[in-house]
mmCIF file with all atom_site columns, C-alpha atoms in Angstrom:
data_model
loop_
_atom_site.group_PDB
_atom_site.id
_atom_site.type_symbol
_atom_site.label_atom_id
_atom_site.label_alt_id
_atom_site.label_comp_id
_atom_site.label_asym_id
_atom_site.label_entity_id
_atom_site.label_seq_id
_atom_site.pdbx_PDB_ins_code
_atom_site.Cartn_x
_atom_site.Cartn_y
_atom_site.Cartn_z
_atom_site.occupancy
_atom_site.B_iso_or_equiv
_atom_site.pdbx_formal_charge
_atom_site.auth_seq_id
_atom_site.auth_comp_id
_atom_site.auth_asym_id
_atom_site.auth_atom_id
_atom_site.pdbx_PDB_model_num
ATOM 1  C CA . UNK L 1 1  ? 99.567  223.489 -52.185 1.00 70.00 ? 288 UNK L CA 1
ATOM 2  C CA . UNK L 1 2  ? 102.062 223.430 -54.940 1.00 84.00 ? 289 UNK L CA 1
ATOM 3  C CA . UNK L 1 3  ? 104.047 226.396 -53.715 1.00 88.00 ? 290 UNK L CA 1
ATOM 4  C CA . UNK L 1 4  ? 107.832 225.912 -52.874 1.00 91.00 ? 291 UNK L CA 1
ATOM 5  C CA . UNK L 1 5  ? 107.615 228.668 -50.113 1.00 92.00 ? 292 UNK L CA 1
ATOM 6  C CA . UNK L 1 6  ? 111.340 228.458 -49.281 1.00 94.00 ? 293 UNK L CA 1
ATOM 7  C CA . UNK L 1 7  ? 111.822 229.740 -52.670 1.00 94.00 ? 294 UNK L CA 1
ATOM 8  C CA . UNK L 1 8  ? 110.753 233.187 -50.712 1.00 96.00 ? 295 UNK L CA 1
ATOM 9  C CA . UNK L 1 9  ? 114.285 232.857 -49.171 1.00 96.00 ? 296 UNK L CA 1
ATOM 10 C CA . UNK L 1 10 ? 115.801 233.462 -52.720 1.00 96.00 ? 297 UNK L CA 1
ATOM 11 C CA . UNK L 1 11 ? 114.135 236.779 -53.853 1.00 97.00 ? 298 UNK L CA 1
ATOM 12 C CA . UNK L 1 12 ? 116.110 239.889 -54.633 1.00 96.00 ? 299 UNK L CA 1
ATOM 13 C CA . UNK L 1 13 ? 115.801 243.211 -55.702 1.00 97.00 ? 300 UNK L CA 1
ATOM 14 C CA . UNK L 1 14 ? 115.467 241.720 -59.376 1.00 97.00 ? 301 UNK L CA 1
ATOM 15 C CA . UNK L 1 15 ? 112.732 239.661 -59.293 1.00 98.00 ? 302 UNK L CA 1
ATOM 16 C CA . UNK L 1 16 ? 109.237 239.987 -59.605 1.00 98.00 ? 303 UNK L CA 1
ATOM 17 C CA . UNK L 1 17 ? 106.613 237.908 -58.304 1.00 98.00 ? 304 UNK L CA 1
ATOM 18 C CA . UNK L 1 18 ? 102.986 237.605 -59.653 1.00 97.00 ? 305 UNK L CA 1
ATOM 19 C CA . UNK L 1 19 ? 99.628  236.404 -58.175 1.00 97.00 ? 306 UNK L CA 1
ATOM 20 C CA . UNK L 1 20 ? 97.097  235.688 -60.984 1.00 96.00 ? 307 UNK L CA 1
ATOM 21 C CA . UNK L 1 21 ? 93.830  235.524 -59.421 1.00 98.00 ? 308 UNK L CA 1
ATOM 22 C CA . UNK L 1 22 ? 89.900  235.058 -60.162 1.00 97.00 ? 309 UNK L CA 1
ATOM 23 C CA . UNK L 1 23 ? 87.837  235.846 -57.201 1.00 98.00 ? 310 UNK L CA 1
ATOM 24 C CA . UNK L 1 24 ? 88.005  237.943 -53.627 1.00 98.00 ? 311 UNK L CA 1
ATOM 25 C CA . UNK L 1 25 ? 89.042  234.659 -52.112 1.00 98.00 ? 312 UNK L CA 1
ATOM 26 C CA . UNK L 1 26 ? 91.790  234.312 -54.370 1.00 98.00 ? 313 UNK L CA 1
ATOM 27 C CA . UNK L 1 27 ? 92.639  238.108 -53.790 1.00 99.00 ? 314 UNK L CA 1
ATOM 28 C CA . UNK L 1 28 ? 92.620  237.900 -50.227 1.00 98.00 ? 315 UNK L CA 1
ATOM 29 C CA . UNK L 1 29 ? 94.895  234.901 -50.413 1.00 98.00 ? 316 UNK L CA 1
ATOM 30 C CA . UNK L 1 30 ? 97.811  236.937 -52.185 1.00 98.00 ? 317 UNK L CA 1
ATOM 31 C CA . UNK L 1 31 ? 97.271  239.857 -50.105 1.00 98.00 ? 318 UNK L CA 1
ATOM 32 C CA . UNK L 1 32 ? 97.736  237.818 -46.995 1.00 98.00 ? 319 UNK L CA 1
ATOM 33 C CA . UNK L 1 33 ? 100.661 236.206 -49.018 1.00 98.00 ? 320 UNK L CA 1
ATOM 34 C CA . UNK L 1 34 ? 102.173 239.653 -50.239 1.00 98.00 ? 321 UNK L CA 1
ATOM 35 C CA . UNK L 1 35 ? 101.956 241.064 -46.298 1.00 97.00 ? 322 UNK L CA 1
ATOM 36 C CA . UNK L 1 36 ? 103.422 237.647 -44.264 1.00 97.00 ? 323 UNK L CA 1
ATOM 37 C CA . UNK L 1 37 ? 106.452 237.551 -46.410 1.00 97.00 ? 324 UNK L CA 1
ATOM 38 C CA . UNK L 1 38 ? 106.989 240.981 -47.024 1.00 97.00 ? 325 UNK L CA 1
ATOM 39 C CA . UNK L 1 39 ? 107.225 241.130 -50.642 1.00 98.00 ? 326 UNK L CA 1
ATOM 40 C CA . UNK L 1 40 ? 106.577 244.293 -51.487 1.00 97.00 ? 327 UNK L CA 1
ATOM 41 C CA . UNK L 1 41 ? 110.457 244.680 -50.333 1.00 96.00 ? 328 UNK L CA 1
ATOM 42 C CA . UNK L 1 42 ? 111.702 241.795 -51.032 1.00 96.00 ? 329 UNK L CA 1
ATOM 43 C CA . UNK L 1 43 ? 111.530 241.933 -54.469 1.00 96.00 ? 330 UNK L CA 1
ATOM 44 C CA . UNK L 1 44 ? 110.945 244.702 -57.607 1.00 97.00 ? 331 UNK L CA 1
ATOM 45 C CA . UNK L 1 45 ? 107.536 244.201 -58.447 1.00 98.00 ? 332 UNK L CA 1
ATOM 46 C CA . UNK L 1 46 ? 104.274 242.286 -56.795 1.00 98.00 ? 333 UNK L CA 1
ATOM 47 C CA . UNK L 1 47 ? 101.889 242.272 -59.967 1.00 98.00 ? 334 UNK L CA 1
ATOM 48 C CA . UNK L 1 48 ? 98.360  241.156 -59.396 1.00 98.00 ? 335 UNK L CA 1
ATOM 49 C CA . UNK L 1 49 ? 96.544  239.478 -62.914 1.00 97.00 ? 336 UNK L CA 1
ATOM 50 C CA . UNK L 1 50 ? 92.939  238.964 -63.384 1.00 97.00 ? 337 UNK L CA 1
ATOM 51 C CA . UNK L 1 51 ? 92.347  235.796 -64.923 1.00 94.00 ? 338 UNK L CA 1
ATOM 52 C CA . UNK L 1 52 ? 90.958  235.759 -68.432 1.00 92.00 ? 339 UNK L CA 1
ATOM 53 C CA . UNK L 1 53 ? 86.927  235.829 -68.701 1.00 91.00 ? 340 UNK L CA 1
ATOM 54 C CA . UNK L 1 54 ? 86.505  235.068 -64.969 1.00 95.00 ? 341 UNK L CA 1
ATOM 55 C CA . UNK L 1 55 ? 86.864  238.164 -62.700 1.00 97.00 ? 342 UNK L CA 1
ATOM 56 C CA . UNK L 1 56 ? 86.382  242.174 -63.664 1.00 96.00 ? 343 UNK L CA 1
ATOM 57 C CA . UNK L 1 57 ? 89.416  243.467 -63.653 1.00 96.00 ? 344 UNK L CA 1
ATOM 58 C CA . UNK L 1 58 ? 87.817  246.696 -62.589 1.00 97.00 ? 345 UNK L CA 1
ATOM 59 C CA . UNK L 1 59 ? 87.351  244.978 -59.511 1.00 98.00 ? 346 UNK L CA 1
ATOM 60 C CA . UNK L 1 60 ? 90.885  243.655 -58.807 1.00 98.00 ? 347 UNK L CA 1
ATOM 61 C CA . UNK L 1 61 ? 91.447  247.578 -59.513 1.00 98.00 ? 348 UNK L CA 1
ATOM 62 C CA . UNK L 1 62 ? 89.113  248.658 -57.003 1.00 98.00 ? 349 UNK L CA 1
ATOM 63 C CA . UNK L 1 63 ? 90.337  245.956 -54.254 1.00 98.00 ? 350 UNK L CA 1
ATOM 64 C CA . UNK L 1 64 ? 93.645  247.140 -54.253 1.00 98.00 ? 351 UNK L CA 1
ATOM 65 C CA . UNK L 1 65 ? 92.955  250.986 -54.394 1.00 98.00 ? 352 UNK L CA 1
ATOM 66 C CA . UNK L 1 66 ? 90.646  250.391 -51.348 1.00 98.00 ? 353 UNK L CA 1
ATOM 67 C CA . UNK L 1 67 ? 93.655  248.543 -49.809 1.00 98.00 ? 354 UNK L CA 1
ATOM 68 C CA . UNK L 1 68 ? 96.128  250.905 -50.806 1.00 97.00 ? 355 UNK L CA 1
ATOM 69 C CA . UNK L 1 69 ? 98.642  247.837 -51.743 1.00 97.00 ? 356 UNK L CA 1
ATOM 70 C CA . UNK L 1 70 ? 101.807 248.410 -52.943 1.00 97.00 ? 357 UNK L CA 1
ATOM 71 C CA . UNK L 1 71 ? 101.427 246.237 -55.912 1.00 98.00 ? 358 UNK L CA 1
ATOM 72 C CA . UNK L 1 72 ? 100.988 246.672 -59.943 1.00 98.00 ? 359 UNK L CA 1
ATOM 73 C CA . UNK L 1 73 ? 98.257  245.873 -61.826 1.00 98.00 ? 360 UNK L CA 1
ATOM 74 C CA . UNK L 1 74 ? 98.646  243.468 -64.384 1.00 96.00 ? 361 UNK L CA 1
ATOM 75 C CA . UNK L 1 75 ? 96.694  241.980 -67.531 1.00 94.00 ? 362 UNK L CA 1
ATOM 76 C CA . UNK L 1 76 ? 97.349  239.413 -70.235 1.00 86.00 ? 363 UNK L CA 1
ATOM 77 C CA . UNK L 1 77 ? 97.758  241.704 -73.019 1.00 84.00 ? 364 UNK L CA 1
ATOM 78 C CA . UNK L 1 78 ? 97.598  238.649 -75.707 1.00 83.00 ? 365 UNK L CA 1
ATOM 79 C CA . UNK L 1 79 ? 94.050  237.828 -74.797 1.00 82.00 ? 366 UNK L CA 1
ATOM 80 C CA . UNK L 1 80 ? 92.712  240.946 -75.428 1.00 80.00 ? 367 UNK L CA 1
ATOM 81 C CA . UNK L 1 81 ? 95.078  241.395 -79.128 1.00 84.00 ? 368 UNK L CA 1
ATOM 82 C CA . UNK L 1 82 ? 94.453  237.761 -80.299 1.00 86.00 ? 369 UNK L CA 1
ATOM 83 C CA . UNK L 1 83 ? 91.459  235.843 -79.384 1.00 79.00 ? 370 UNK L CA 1
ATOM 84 C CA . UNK L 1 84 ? 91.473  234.107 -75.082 1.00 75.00 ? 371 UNK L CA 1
ATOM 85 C CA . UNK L 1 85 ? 92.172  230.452 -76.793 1.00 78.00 ? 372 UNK L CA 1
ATOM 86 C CA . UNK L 1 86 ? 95.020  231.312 -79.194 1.00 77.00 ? 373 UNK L CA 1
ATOM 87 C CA . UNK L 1 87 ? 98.206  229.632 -78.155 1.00 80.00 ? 374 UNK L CA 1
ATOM 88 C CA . UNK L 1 88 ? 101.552 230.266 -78.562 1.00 77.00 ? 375 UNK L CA 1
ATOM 89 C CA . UNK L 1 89 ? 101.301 234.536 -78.642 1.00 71.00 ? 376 UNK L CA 1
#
């Protein structure tokens, strides 16, 4: 894993912490990750993100509304403005 999970520790009020994710898996993961450490109160905003091109977002949509997670719903505005490869927007 490449996550510093004592960073947890440090969250406040002020910060917001995002899961971008392309499958259920990946969903599940951050839902199991946004209910062990509590983040929902830890910190301002949880904000789930579809990746680009790889998962419906409808679905992310309908995971968490069948879930009733207390979490925002997220997408990568630029992608949808400029064209998916376009760096630097």
């Amino acid at each position: 894993e490449k996550n510093l999970w004592s960073n947890i520790d440090h969250l406040t009020k002020r910060d917001e912490v995002k899961f971008v994710m392309g499958s259920r898996e990946d969903y599940e993961w951050s839902c199991d990750k946004v209910r062990r450490f509590d983040l929902t109160k830890r910190c301002r905003a949880v904000l789930f993100s579809p990746i680009f091109g790889r998962i419906d977002p409808r679905q992310i949509v309908e995971w968490i509304l069948e879930d009733k997670l207390d979490v925002r719903f997220q997408l990568q505005m630029h992608k949808f403005i400029w064209t998916p490869t376009q760096r630097g927007v």
